[in-house]
């Protein structure tokens, strides 16, 4: 992570779209009167959804909307790395996980692909279609290596498949997200290795429960007497 | 009361105190950077680590830990020593070793504490981080690489000054203190962040690279830039006043001062009158004292007593006021006035022109009615107290007058004084709030009291105060005003007031005692100006007698609550200039009406004998005004009641001579200009 600054080139103004405005109102309504500033992070998300990134005029609009000092919104926007302070690629924002499990499973190769195709990280590619970043753990370690592209995870990547996926994004026809080797959730490769027995599912193993797992413990006879 | 042991010594403490405060009660010094007793607790510098029992077996940040009964606190164990050394080593990892070229050097918390609590070396071999400088306006210089992220400045600007303009952006190793995109801080109290900064990250821009703290002569005195009389320390080297710092006076300014108090001092070395001047053929030429005094005496003695008069200015000490008043009474003149703005107070009991609730008494009020005043501009430090009271949730504020951002919310009750008459009769709205108040206060500004309807507005306000049992508080803007009113520096029986004296053909000789805030364009009298700066009064003068500024004379000043405070001389008057009272004494001798005092002490003795209130140094009365005796019933007019201070940075000759203040004033006026275009 490096020092986070607002982009040098900023649009003149920002206004919430009708769709965003609906969400803005819904978020503000969630907080009690006088606590509207609590909505600052959702508000910046909405901005980022609409604009692709968080611009300086947008920061001012958010501050105005929530009735808080603009420096406070600025603090939040610069604190959270998920808020993009510069315009991002029109087709894809690629966030490659570089934390240990992914790194051990080949994240460095994915980064090399990005570097070769799009140039330096955290900047728009030459054609303006892609921005790529290295990010910290995204929580899909068992399916490492992985990358988040726009809003979804692509897991179990190899450099070749990764490059294919990137091409699809650039062509505007992204594939369905998830594991590229057809893994179910974070189950082992090739499918689940446990809970396979057919008897688990045909009802033959079913038995009546003596007591429900979380039921109140039965009072013993003696204690009952003592209570009386 | 609960008890705790600090290093084995038992101390009693108030419930709610932190471990740090308890340790201080026991006389133990706890090093700290982020903790400040007048700001909220942040707990982010970790320098105040101590060991407590019972508690986890690790050091605890004492500033944020509430003390408990029967707690044992240790500040001298090996664990504490090691923890402090560790924290200090981390703080110094990214702190540059530029003490020799740092303005904070010699008065730096980090420097002192590194010597006191740090290790002798660093184990950090990598590159230090470097941070870009930030723009914060013409007053605050930034060297952000030195910042240790204590966030005192952020908390001060947000909490005390009430304008959230400084923030901590980014995170982790990259955090930076900044204003929003390098805009200037607009607070009138912004200079205090320079004092609060424990390192050299925020330093004074006008004072940058001027001096080292150990070269300076320190003089403890009082401020005259507003009527609060803030406690200040003047740092001077040779003949030059280099800077002004606040002193702690809990009853007046706590430990803050306004930017005008702090930064107007460069005006003390500009536009100075350093020799007597006589106007000849429309041009002022330097003269000798003998010439000047002879001319003054000749003019004064040749005119009839009712054709001479004197107007006193806003920065005068009580002694020069007394000497002038005695001289003109001795000459038989009734034309004396210390109210350049023509405010309609001064007769009757003393309480009618005092701030009777007292500055520290503002902590106890629950409803405040502001009339024709903007405390933020007229007494910025007092406004910070009002804001704190408001933040506590126990203060409701109403305003009659021109609304502006006061840093707290208020009910705007109307622009003109008719809102006052309506309020006295009203039964709902703010009147209801006032009715239910336990300790309501009315603060009336001099902007409301001057002008053609001043007396009527004063009367209307007094009626409101009477109807709701409010204390009567006058927010003066002139440091000399209360002193002048206390000694009766007013027109005597049949005398002319300031406005009448400046009218065409009113007088033959007009003696201006540092009076610069009055329009002299109509006056055709022979004008003698006694003062320190070549400002409005000197420009219009026919004869100039150079006198001392407030840093160049010992003097008494009475602040708005009636507290008499003693100012000390820090440096000598410029050039041929003399102390004001001495000039008046010399002039009286030439007039054959020698004033009966040969020294300042004798003058003071005379002042105390004639007006005993001046003898009560550093004591503020807490009276209640006789509200029925204030003002005169009449037409209150329909002009909006606006503050007497239009441009905060340019209210007196010293500030107007200051380049720093001119920069600030231009910045403050900037947006208004754009809006007008």
mmCIF file of N, CA and C in Angstrom, chain B residues 270-277 284 529-535 537-539 544-548 552 573-578:
data_model
loop_
_atom_site.group_PDB
_atom_site.id
_atom_site.type_symbol
_atom_site.label_atom_id
_atom_site.label_comp_id
_atom_site.label_asym_id
_atom_site.label_seq_id
_atom_site.Cartn_x
_atom_site.Cartn_y
_atom_site.Cartn_z
ATOM 1 N N UNK B 270 6.065 47.847 12.627
ATOM 2 C CA UNK B 270 5.746 48.526 11.359
ATOM 3 C C UNK B 270 4.859 49.721 11.645
ATOM 4 N N UNK B 271 4.964 50.732 10.800
ATOM 5 C CA UNK B 271 4.109 51.930 10.909
ATOM 6 C C UNK B 271 4.270 52.626 12.251
ATOM 7 N N UNK B 272 5.457 52.506 12.863
ATOM 8 C CA UNK B 272 5.612 53.059 14.193
ATOM 9 C C UNK B 272 5.933 54.548 14.132
ATOM 10 N N UNK B 273 5.408 55.253 15.125
ATOM 11 C CA UNK B 273 5.733 56.665 15.300
ATOM 12 C C UNK B 273 6.947 56.720 16.198
ATOM 13 N N UNK B 274 8.089 57.126 15.618
ATOM 14 C CA UNK B 274 9.314 57.044 16.412
ATOM 15 C C UNK B 274 9.872 58.409 16.749
ATOM 16 N N UNK B 275 9.155 59.457 16.345
ATOM 17 C CA UNK B 275 9.612 60.782 16.745
ATOM 18 C C UNK B 275 8.398 61.706 16.668
ATOM 19 N N UNK B 276 8.422 62.818 17.386
ATOM 20 C CA UNK B 276 7.285 63.741 17.266
ATOM 21 C C UNK B 276 7.215 64.296 15.840
ATOM 22 N N UNK B 277 6.012 64.563 15.380
ATOM 23 C CA UNK B 277 5.818 65.151 14.059
ATOM 24 C C UNK B 277 4.908 66.364 14.163
ATOM 25 N N UNK B 284 3.663 66.307 7.295
ATOM 26 C CA UNK B 284 4.200 66.087 8.632
ATOM 27 C C UNK B 284 5.719 66.105 8.558
ATOM 28 N N UNK B 529 -2.297 63.981 18.270
ATOM 29 C CA UNK B 529 -2.441 62.525 18.401
ATOM 30 C C UNK B 529 -1.310 61.983 19.248
ATOM 31 N N UNK B 530 -1.679 61.318 20.332
ATOM 32 C CA UNK B 530 -0.684 60.639 21.147
ATOM 33 C C UNK B 530 -0.911 59.155 20.949
ATOM 34 N N UNK B 531 0.056 58.482 20.383
ATOM 35 C CA UNK B 531 -0.154 57.057 20.120
ATOM 36 C C UNK B 531 1.082 56.419 19.546
ATOM 37 N N UNK B 532 0.962 55.132 19.228
ATOM 38 C CA UNK B 532 2.134 54.362 18.851
ATOM 39 C C UNK B 532 2.231 54.100 17.359
ATOM 40 N N UNK B 533 1.094 54.116 16.648
ATOM 41 C CA UNK B 533 1.115 53.694 15.259
ATOM 42 C C UNK B 533 0.615 54.782 14.317
ATOM 43 N N UNK B 534 1.183 54.774 13.130
ATOM 44 C CA UNK B 534 0.753 55.714 12.110
ATOM 45 C C UNK B 534 -0.508 55.207 11.447
ATOM 46 N N UNK B 535 -1.600 55.274 12.169
ATOM 47 C CA UNK B 535 -2.870 54.766 11.675
ATOM 48 C C UNK B 535 -3.826 55.941 11.457
ATOM 49 N N UNK B 537 -5.682 57.866 13.249
ATOM 50 C CA UNK B 537 -5.542 59.045 14.105
ATOM 51 C C UNK B 537 -4.341 59.879 13.714
ATOM 52 N N UNK B 538 -3.209 59.218 13.484
ATOM 53 C CA UNK B 538 -1.988 59.937 13.136
ATOM 54 C C UNK B 538 -2.098 60.576 11.755
ATOM 55 N N UNK B 539 -2.789 59.915 10.831
ATOM 56 C CA UNK B 539 -2.955 60.467 9.495
ATOM 57 C C UNK B 539 -3.700 61.795 9.527
ATOM 58 N N UNK B 544 1.913 65.079 16.293
ATOM 59 C CA UNK B 544 1.975 63.684 16.749
ATOM 60 C C UNK B 544 2.962 63.565 17.890
ATOM 61 N N UNK B 545 2.509 62.980 18.989
ATOM 62 C CA UNK B 545 3.377 62.695 20.119
ATOM 63 C C UNK B 545 3.561 61.182 20.172
ATOM 64 N N UNK B 546 4.755 60.680 19.856
ATOM 65 C CA UNK B 546 4.937 59.231 19.769
ATOM 66 C C UNK B 546 4.933 58.569 21.144
ATOM 67 N N UNK B 547 4.122 57.552 21.277
ATOM 68 C CA UNK B 547 3.989 56.883 22.573
ATOM 69 C C UNK B 547 4.280 55.400 22.434
ATOM 70 N N UNK B 548 3.970 54.646 23.466
ATOM 71 C CA UNK B 548 4.355 53.232 23.504
ATOM 72 C C UNK B 548 3.181 52.340 23.143
ATOM 73 N N UNK B 552 5.321 47.899 25.416
ATOM 74 C CA UNK B 552 6.441 48.774 25.743
ATOM 75 C C UNK B 552 6.214 49.604 26.987
ATOM 76 N N UNK B 573 10.211 51.544 24.222
ATOM 77 C CA UNK B 573 9.518 52.230 23.131
ATOM 78 C C UNK B 573 10.472 52.497 21.966
ATOM 79 N N UNK B 574 9.897 52.653 20.770
ATOM 80 C CA UNK B 574 10.698 52.826 19.567
ATOM 81 C C UNK B 574 11.226 54.262 19.471
ATOM 82 N N UNK B 575 12.461 54.399 19.103
ATOM 83 C CA UNK B 575 13.042 55.703 18.804
ATOM 84 C C UNK B 575 12.845 56.710 19.931
ATOM 85 N N UNK B 576 12.259 57.842 19.548
ATOM 86 C CA UNK B 576 12.045 58.930 20.497
ATOM 87 C C UNK B 576 10.783 58.738 21.336
ATOM 88 N N UNK B 577 10.045 57.692 21.058
ATOM 89 C CA UNK B 577 8.768 57.504 21.747
ATOM 90 C C UNK B 577 8.980 57.326 23.240
ATOM 91 N N UNK B 578 7.978 57.738 24.002
ATOM 92 C CA UNK B 578 8.046 57.643 25.452
ATOM 93 C C UNK B 578 6.790 56.957 25.958
#
